[in-house]
Short mmCIF file of C-alpha atoms in Angstrom, two decimals:
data_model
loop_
_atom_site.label_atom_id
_atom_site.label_comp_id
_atom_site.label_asym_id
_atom_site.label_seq_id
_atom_site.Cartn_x
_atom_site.Cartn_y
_atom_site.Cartn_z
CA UNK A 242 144.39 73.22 114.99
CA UNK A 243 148.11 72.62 116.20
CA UNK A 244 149.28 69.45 115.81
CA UNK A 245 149.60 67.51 119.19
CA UNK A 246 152.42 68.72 120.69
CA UNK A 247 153.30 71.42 119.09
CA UNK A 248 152.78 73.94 121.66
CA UNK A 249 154.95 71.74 124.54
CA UNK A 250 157.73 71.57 122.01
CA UNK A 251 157.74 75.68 121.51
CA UNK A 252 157.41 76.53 125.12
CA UNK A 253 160.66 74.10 126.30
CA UNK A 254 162.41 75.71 123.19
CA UNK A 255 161.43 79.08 124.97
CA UNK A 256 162.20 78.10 127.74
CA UNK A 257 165.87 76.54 126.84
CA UNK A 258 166.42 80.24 125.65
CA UNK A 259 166.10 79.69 121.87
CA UNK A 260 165.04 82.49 119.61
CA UNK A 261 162.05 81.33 117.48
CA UNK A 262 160.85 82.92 114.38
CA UNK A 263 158.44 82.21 111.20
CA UNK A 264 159.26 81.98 107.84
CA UNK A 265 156.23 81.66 105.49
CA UNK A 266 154.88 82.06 102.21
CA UNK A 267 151.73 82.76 103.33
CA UNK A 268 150.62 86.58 103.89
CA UNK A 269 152.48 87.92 107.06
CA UNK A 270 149.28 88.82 108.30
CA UNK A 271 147.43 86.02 107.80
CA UNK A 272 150.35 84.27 109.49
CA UNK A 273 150.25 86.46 112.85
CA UNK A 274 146.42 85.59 113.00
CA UNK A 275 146.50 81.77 112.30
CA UNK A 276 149.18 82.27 114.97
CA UNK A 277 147.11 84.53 117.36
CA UNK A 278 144.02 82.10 117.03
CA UNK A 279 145.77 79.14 118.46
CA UNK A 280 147.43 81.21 121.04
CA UNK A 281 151.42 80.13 119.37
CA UNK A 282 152.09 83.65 118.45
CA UNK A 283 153.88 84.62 122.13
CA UNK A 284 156.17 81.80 121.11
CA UNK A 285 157.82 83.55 118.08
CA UNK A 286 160.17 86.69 118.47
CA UNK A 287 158.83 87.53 115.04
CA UNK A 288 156.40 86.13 112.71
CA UNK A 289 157.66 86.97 108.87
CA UNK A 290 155.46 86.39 105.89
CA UNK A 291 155.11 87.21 102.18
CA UNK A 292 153.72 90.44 101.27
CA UNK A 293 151.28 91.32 99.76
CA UNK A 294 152.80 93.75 97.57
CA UNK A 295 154.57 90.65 95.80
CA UNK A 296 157.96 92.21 96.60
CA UNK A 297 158.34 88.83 99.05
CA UNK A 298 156.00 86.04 97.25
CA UNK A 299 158.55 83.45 97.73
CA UNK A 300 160.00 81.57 100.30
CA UNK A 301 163.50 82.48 99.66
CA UNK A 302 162.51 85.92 99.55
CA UNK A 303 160.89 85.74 103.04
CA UNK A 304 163.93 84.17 104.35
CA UNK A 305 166.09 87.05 102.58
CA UNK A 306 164.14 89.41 104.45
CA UNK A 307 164.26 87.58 108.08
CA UNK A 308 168.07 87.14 107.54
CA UNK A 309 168.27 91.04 106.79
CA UNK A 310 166.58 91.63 109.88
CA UNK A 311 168.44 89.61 111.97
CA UNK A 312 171.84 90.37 110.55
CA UNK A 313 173.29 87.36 111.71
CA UNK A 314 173.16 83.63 110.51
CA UNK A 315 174.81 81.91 113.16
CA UNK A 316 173.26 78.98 114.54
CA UNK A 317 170.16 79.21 112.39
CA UNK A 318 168.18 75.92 111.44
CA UNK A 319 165.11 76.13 109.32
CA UNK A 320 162.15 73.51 110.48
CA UNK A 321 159.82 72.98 107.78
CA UNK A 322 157.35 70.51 105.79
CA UNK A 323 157.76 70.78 102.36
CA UNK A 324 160.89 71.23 100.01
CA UNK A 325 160.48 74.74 99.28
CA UNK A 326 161.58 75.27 102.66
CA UNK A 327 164.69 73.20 102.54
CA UNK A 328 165.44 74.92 99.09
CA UNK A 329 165.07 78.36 100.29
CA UNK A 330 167.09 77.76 103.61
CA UNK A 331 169.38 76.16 101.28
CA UNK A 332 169.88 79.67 99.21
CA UNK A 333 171.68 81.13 102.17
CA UNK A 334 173.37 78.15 103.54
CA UNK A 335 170.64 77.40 106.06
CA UNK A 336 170.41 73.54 107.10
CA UNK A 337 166.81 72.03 107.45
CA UNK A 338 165.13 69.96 109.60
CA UNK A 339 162.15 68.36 107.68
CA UNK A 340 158.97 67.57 109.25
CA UNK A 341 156.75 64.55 108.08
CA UNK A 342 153.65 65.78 109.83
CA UNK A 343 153.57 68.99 107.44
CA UNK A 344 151.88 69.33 103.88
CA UNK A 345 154.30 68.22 101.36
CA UNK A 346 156.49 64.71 100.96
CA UNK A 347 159.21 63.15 103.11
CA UNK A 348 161.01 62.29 99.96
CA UNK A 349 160.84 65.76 98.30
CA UNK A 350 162.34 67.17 101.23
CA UNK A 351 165.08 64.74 101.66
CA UNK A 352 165.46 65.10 97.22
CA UNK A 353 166.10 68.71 98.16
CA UNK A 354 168.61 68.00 101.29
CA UNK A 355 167.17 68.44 104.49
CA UNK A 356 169.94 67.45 106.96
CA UNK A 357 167.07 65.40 109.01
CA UNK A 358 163.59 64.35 108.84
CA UNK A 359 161.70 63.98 112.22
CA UNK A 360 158.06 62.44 112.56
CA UNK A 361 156.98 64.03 115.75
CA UNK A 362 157.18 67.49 117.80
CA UNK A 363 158.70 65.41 120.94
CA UNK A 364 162.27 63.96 118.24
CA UNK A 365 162.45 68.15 116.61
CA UNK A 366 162.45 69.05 120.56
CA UNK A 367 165.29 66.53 120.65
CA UNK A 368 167.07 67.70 118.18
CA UNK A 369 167.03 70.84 118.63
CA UNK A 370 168.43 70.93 122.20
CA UNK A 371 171.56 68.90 121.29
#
């Protein structure tokens, strides 16, 4: 289940005209479902995902491949819950927003260097229309 809020926060971003993708380790298709099931998936220009060929089994190498598709890195901010996100981001000069409502620790993520460390959908949504 989406945390509360969650889908308010991604429409206004849509809405404000920003481009929203995802950048997980889990499967990519297992990723598009989750996302499908809770009807989030129209939110997302792209969903990327590991593969499960192991040729992207990392976070870093998921954000490799988004970055490759993209072929830009302007204005990119990673949003994520644990401190494999903030390291991976970190790889290619990415800044991260941590998120304390996630899986892994507020103090791993700020160890690691997220730039920020919000505690609910409505302060990201903040944030991220500065």
């Amino acid at each position: 289940t989406p945390y509360p809020g969650i889908t308010a926060m991604l429409a206004a971003l849509k809405q404000a005209g920003h481009e929203l993708y995802v950048a997980t380790s889990k499967p990519e298709g297992m990723a598009t479902a989750i996302l499908e099931k809770f009807q989030l998936s129209a939110y997302f220009d792209k969903i990327y995902g590991a593969s499960l060929d192991g040729s992207r089994d990392s976070k870093d190498k998921v954000i490799a491949y988004v970055l490759e598709e993209l072929g830009h890195r302007e204005n990119i901010v990673m949003v994520g819950d644990t401190h494999y996100d903030v390291e991976g981001a970190a790889m290619y000069g990415i800044k991260t927003i941590g998120v304390s409502w996630g899986f892994g620790k507020v103090q791993d993520m700020v160890a690691a260097g997220a730039i920020d460390i919000v505690d609910s959908p409505a302060q990201l949504l903040k944030k991220l229309l500065k």
